[in-house]
Amino acid sequence: RELKCVKCKEGQPVVVIRAGDAFCRDCFRAFYVHKFRAVLGKNRLIFPGEKVLLAWSGGPSSSSMVWQVLEGLSRDSAKRLRFVPGVVYVDEGAACGRSPADRAHTVAEMRLLLQAVGFPWHVVTLEEVFSLPPSVLRCFPQEPVGAVGTYKVAVDSYLQQQHALGPERAGGSPIPAQEGERAGQPCSHDPRGLAGPQPAAQTEALSQLFGSVKTLTAKEELLHTLRTHLILHVARTHGYSKVMTGDSCTRLAIKLMTSLALGRGAFLAWDTGFSDERHGDVVVVRPMRDHTLKEVAFYNRLFAVPSVLAPAMDTRAPEKASIHRLMEGFLLRLQVQFPSTVSTVYRTSEKLVKAPRDGRATGPRCLLCLCALDIDASDSATAFGAQTLDFSQTQPPTPRAEAGSPTEVGSAQDCCQGAGPCRRDDPRARVMEQLCYSCRANMKDVPSFDLLPPYILAEAQLRSQSRASQDIQECLVEDS
């Protein structure tokens, strides 16, 4: 029988998402836009006038996200978005082994699109992680954006302000961009207008770091970590309180299964949920989480959404080259045979609850992923305890420890129970003891920690010194 649009019952269907779901062009657009607006309206995390940084990789999902925001801010939009957007693009070419000419070509294409969009934009390179401050690895308290009342009260107050400014101002942008952040212009973070040639030393250091990592799985995790730190720094530097990423439903389902395989089961609610509050003052939101990759591809094709595709780290890699690639192939093959596979995995992630429920865990945090540190005793019957015990056994015992001689309270031998050199003097041990289980497993594939960006080593040393000072104070209190 002849297919008809499931919404209007008249239009000739041009999009068939799955059996029984066929849409004409106009109805599909309304369906797609409603999904995006609904997920933002349901969660009510972005208040009117708030600065939101859009993380644009140039891929299909993030490009579609930027275009949804662009259309939502237009005067013709029925329900306009009321936040102040900015865009950030991270050039990862050095980590992927791309030539300077290819990188320059990709950045030039992104610059043209950023200028066409008209939002304030920031183009940074991954090499800039070598100049980040250690404070990027610290959690700061979140400013009470909605302290004046509930979300509805904040919206009403904003509408009254817009009405007082007059119809011309109310029909324009939500809030004037700050000085140096004019629409369609590069922001002060990069005065040259785009990411120019980085110092050869930083590019070489980044290439050496990723070249030394043994497995593709560890490389992809390290790349994701450094990219997150860089985007977080850009957001804090320019006053953005929210960061939007273009993670789709399909991508989040793959990420959930990958995170389970990597030992990040305790952090799935943060890694795949709509909001991620682990950083405190900057919250990561995922408004594209209800859209599948198939829907994104249809929308981008039908409505000419531009994108810039660049080779990634796993481009042309075999399926078994990394856990990420293996899980992606596994789920996508199941999706072909059982069309509800991705949605089932995705709906499972929606049921995960953060502990505590506000997502702001107290206590020590992992040095890299900034999640709550899942500390465990070295002699416990858990994977983390076994890993800690295995690491401590690799340290050769000192002659003094073998002889069974007593150690002084607060000495280096006492802090490590006499098992080899003091860990506070060993950079690798100092970093490893401040990592969660998953990050610790990945960092085992990094032969030398001396190649890591300085801000990671500096923050590890500061945390170690702070803990040593607390231990000494506790010993003095006990002795007194």
PDB file of C-alpha atoms in Angstrom, residues 30-159:
ATOM      1  CA  ALA A  30       8.636  19.974  12.977  1.00  0.00           C
ATOM      2  CA  PHE A  31       9.294  16.585  14.604  1.00  0.00           C
ATOM      3  CA  TYR A  32      13.060  17.139  14.646  1.00  0.00           C
ATOM      4  CA  VAL A  33      12.857  20.693  16.016  1.00  0.00           C
ATOM      5  CA  HIS A  34      10.342  19.671  18.676  1.00  0.00           C
ATOM      6  CA  LYS A  35      12.716  16.997  19.979  1.00  0.00           C
ATOM      7  CA  PHE A  36      15.469  19.552  20.418  1.00  0.00           C
ATOM      8  CA  ARG A  37      13.265  22.154  22.096  1.00  0.00           C
ATOM      9  CA  ALA A  38      11.520  19.570  24.290  1.00  0.00           C
ATOM     10  CA  VAL A  39      14.680  18.214  25.857  1.00  0.00           C
ATOM     11  CA  LEU A  40      15.765  21.746  26.765  1.00  0.00           C
ATOM     12  CA  GLY A  41      12.345  22.732  28.082  1.00  0.00           C
ATOM     13  CA  LYS A  42      11.882  19.553  30.082  1.00  0.00           C
ATOM     14  CA  ASN A  43      15.155  19.854  31.995  1.00  0.00           C
ATOM     15  CA  ARG A  44      15.074  23.656  32.468  1.00  0.00           C
ATOM     16  CA  LEU A  45      18.778  23.993  33.164  1.00  0.00           C
ATOM     17  CA  ILE A  46      19.534  26.900  30.830  1.00  0.00           C
ATOM     18  CA  PHE A  47      18.145  30.167  32.161  1.00  0.00           C
ATOM     19  CA  PRO A  48      17.357  33.234  30.033  1.00  0.00           C
ATOM     20  CA  GLY A  49      20.401  35.383  29.318  1.00  0.00           C
ATOM     21  CA  GLU A  50      22.844  32.638  30.270  1.00  0.00           C
ATOM     22  CA  LYS A  51      26.014  32.267  28.181  1.00  0.00           C
ATOM     23  CA  VAL A  52      26.214  28.849  26.520  1.00  0.00           C
ATOM     24  CA  LEU A  53      29.258  27.542  24.665  1.00  0.00           C
ATOM     25  CA  LEU A  54      28.503  25.237  21.726  1.00  0.00           C
ATOM     26  CA  ALA A  55      31.227  22.619  21.195  1.00  0.00           C
ATOM     27  CA  TRP A  56      31.334  22.263  17.401  1.00  0.00           C
ATOM     28  CA  SER A  57      33.549  19.524  16.000  1.00  0.00           C
ATOM     29  CA  GLY A  58      32.356  20.032  12.429  1.00  0.00           C
ATOM     30  CA  GLY A  59      30.643  16.633  12.371  1.00  0.00           C
ATOM     31  CA  PRO A  60      26.978  15.967  11.516  1.00  0.00           C
ATOM     32  CA  SER A  61      25.539  15.946  15.058  1.00  0.00           C
ATOM     33  CA  SER A  62      27.298  19.031  16.372  1.00  0.00           C
ATOM     34  CA  SER A  63      26.602  20.887  13.105  1.00  0.00           C
ATOM     35  CA  SER A  64      22.913  20.070  13.411  1.00  0.00           C
ATOM     36  CA  MET A  65      22.974  21.274  17.026  1.00  0.00           C
ATOM     37  CA  VAL A  66      24.459  24.629  16.018  1.00  0.00           C
ATOM     38  CA  TRP A  67      21.836  25.054  13.302  1.00  0.00           C
ATOM     39  CA  GLN A  68      19.040  24.233  15.753  1.00  0.00           C
ATOM     40  CA  VAL A  69      20.301  26.963  18.065  1.00  0.00           C
ATOM     41  CA  LEU A  70      20.660  29.369  15.144  1.00  0.00           C
ATOM     42  CA  GLU A  71      17.066  28.784  14.049  1.00  0.00           C
ATOM     43  CA  GLY A  72      15.800  28.892  17.635  1.00  0.00           C
ATOM     44  CA  LEU A  73      17.263  32.379  18.109  1.00  0.00           C
ATOM     45  CA  SER A  74      15.784  33.791  14.892  1.00  0.00           C
ATOM     46  CA  ARG A  75      12.896  36.235  14.957  1.00  0.00           C
ATOM     47  CA  ASP A  76      10.666  33.842  12.990  1.00  0.00           C
ATOM     48  CA  SER A  77      10.931  31.111  15.629  1.00  0.00           C
ATOM     49  CA  ALA A  78       7.659  30.362  17.450  1.00  0.00           C
ATOM     50  CA  LYS A  79       9.317  29.607  20.764  1.00  0.00           C
ATOM     51  CA  ARG A  80      12.604  31.434  20.755  1.00  0.00           C
ATOM     52  CA  LEU A  81      15.618  30.294  22.698  1.00  0.00           C
ATOM     53  CA  ARG A  82      16.708  32.897  25.230  1.00  0.00           C
ATOM     54  CA  PHE A  83      20.353  32.149  25.992  1.00  0.00           C
ATOM     55  CA  VAL A  84      23.481  33.807  24.595  1.00  0.00           C
ATOM     56  CA  PRO A  85      25.479  31.338  22.443  1.00  0.00           C
ATOM     57  CA  GLY A  86      29.131  31.114  21.507  1.00  0.00           C
ATOM     58  CA  VAL A  87      30.976  28.463  19.516  1.00  0.00           C
ATOM     59  CA  VAL A  88      34.291  26.721  20.155  1.00  0.00           C
ATOM     60  CA  TYR A  89      36.200  24.537  17.694  1.00  0.00           C
ATOM     61  CA  VAL A  90      39.211  22.459  18.761  1.00  0.00           C
ATOM     62  CA  ASP A  91      41.792  21.575  16.115  1.00  0.00           C
ATOM     63  CA  GLU A  92      43.033  18.060  16.967  1.00  0.00           C
ATOM     64  CA  GLY A  93      45.129  17.570  13.842  1.00  0.00           C
ATOM     65  CA  ALA A  94      48.459  17.254  15.649  1.00  0.00           C
ATOM     66  CA  ALA A  95      47.208  14.339  17.768  1.00  0.00           C
ATOM     67  CA  CYS A  96      45.839  12.589  14.664  1.00  0.00           C
ATOM     68  CA  GLY A  97      49.070  12.978  12.693  1.00  0.00           C
ATOM     69  CA  ARG A  98      47.711  15.409  10.101  1.00  0.00           C
ATOM     70  CA  SER A  99      50.003  17.682   8.119  1.00  0.00           C
ATOM     71  CA  PRO A 100      50.048  21.463   8.773  1.00  0.00           C
ATOM     72  CA  ALA A 101      48.595  22.115   5.306  1.00  0.00           C
ATOM     73  CA  ASP A 102      45.613  19.802   5.919  1.00  0.00           C
ATOM     74  CA  ARG A 103      45.009  21.349   9.316  1.00  0.00           C
ATOM     75  CA  ALA A 104      45.101  24.865   7.900  1.00  0.00           C
ATOM     76  CA  HIS A 105      42.616  23.894   5.185  1.00  0.00           C
ATOM     77  CA  THR A 106      40.162  22.435   7.728  1.00  0.00           C
ATOM     78  CA  VAL A 107      40.446  25.461  10.021  1.00  0.00           C
ATOM     79  CA  ALA A 108      39.852  27.782   7.064  1.00  0.00           C
ATOM     80  CA  GLU A 109      36.642  25.906   6.204  1.00  0.00           C
ATOM     81  CA  MET A 110      35.495  26.078   9.820  1.00  0.00           C
ATOM     82  CA  ARG A 111      36.233  29.800   9.904  1.00  0.00           C
ATOM     83  CA  LEU A 112      33.947  30.422   6.928  1.00  0.00           C
ATOM     84  CA  LEU A 113      31.117  28.504   8.601  1.00  0.00           C
ATOM     85  CA  LEU A 114      31.652  30.264  11.927  1.00  0.00           C
ATOM     86  CA  GLN A 115      31.457  33.636  10.233  1.00  0.00           C
ATOM     87  CA  ALA A 116      28.265  32.589   8.443  1.00  0.00           C
ATOM     88  CA  VAL A 117      26.634  31.475  11.688  1.00  0.00           C
ATOM     89  CA  GLY A 118      27.275  34.843  13.302  1.00  0.00           C
ATOM     90  CA  PHE A 119      27.911  33.718  16.886  1.00  0.00           C
ATOM     91  CA  PRO A 120      31.022  34.758  18.831  1.00  0.00           C
ATOM     92  CA  TRP A 121      33.548  32.009  18.151  1.00  0.00           C
ATOM     93  CA  HIS A 122      36.765  30.579  19.517  1.00  0.00           C
ATOM     94  CA  VAL A 123      39.181  28.434  17.506  1.00  0.00           C
ATOM     95  CA  VAL A 124      41.806  26.698  19.624  1.00  0.00           C
ATOM     96  CA  THR A 125      44.331  23.953  18.983  1.00  0.00           C
ATOM     97  CA  LEU A 126      44.912  20.919  21.131  1.00  0.00           C
ATOM     98  CA  GLU A 127      48.517  22.017  21.618  1.00  0.00           C
ATOM     99  CA  GLU A 128      47.246  24.743  23.932  1.00  0.00           C
ATOM    100  CA  VAL A 129      46.797  22.168  26.689  1.00  0.00           C
ATOM    101  CA  PHE A 130      50.525  22.597  27.348  1.00  0.00           C
ATOM    102  CA  SER A 131      49.825  26.147  28.535  1.00  0.00           C
ATOM    103  CA  LEU A 132      46.738  25.435  30.665  1.00  0.00           C
ATOM    104  CA  PRO A 133      46.830  26.370  34.376  1.00  0.00           C
ATOM    105  CA  PRO A 134      46.485  23.647  37.046  1.00  0.00           C
ATOM    106  CA  SER A 135      43.224  25.281  38.174  1.00  0.00           C
ATOM    107  CA  VAL A 136      41.423  23.706  35.209  1.00  0.00           C
ATOM    108  CA  LEU A 137      41.499  20.425  37.172  1.00  0.00           C
ATOM    109  CA  ARG A 138      39.672  21.912  40.158  1.00  0.00           C
ATOM    110  CA  CYS A 139      35.963  21.979  40.829  1.00  0.00           C
ATOM    111  CA  PHE A 140      34.535  25.406  41.596  1.00  0.00           C
ATOM    112  CA  PRO A 141      31.144  26.048  43.195  1.00  0.00           C
ATOM    113  CA  GLN A 142      28.367  26.798  40.754  1.00  0.00           C
ATOM    114  CA  GLU A 143      26.964  30.315  40.741  1.00  0.00           C
ATOM    115  CA  PRO A 144      23.244  30.410  41.590  1.00  0.00           C
ATOM    116  CA  VAL A 145      21.936  31.426  38.161  1.00  0.00           C
ATOM    117  CA  GLY A 146      18.327  30.914  39.176  1.00  0.00           C
ATOM    118  CA  ALA A 147      18.626  32.207  42.724  1.00  0.00           C
ATOM    119  CA  VAL A 148      15.881  34.810  42.126  1.00  0.00           C
ATOM    120  CA  GLY A 149      13.325  32.023  41.960  1.00  0.00           C
ATOM    121  CA  THR A 150      12.176  29.169  39.827  1.00  0.00           C
ATOM    122  CA  TYR A 151      12.721  28.811  36.115  1.00  0.00           C
ATOM    123  CA  LYS A 152       9.282  30.253  35.325  1.00  0.00           C
ATOM    124  CA  VAL A 153       9.948  33.306  37.476  1.00  0.00           C
ATOM    125  CA  ALA A 154      13.284  33.826  35.706  1.00  0.00           C
ATOM    126  CA  VAL A 155      11.588  33.626  32.298  1.00  0.00           C
ATOM    127  CA  ASP A 156       8.878  36.103  33.317  1.00  0.00           C
ATOM    128  CA  SER A 157      11.507  38.511  34.640  1.00  0.00           C
ATOM    129  CA  TYR A 158      13.473  38.229  31.419  1.00  0.00           C
ATOM    130  CA  LEU A 159      10.393  38.882  29.257  1.00  0.00           C
TER     131      LEU A 159
END
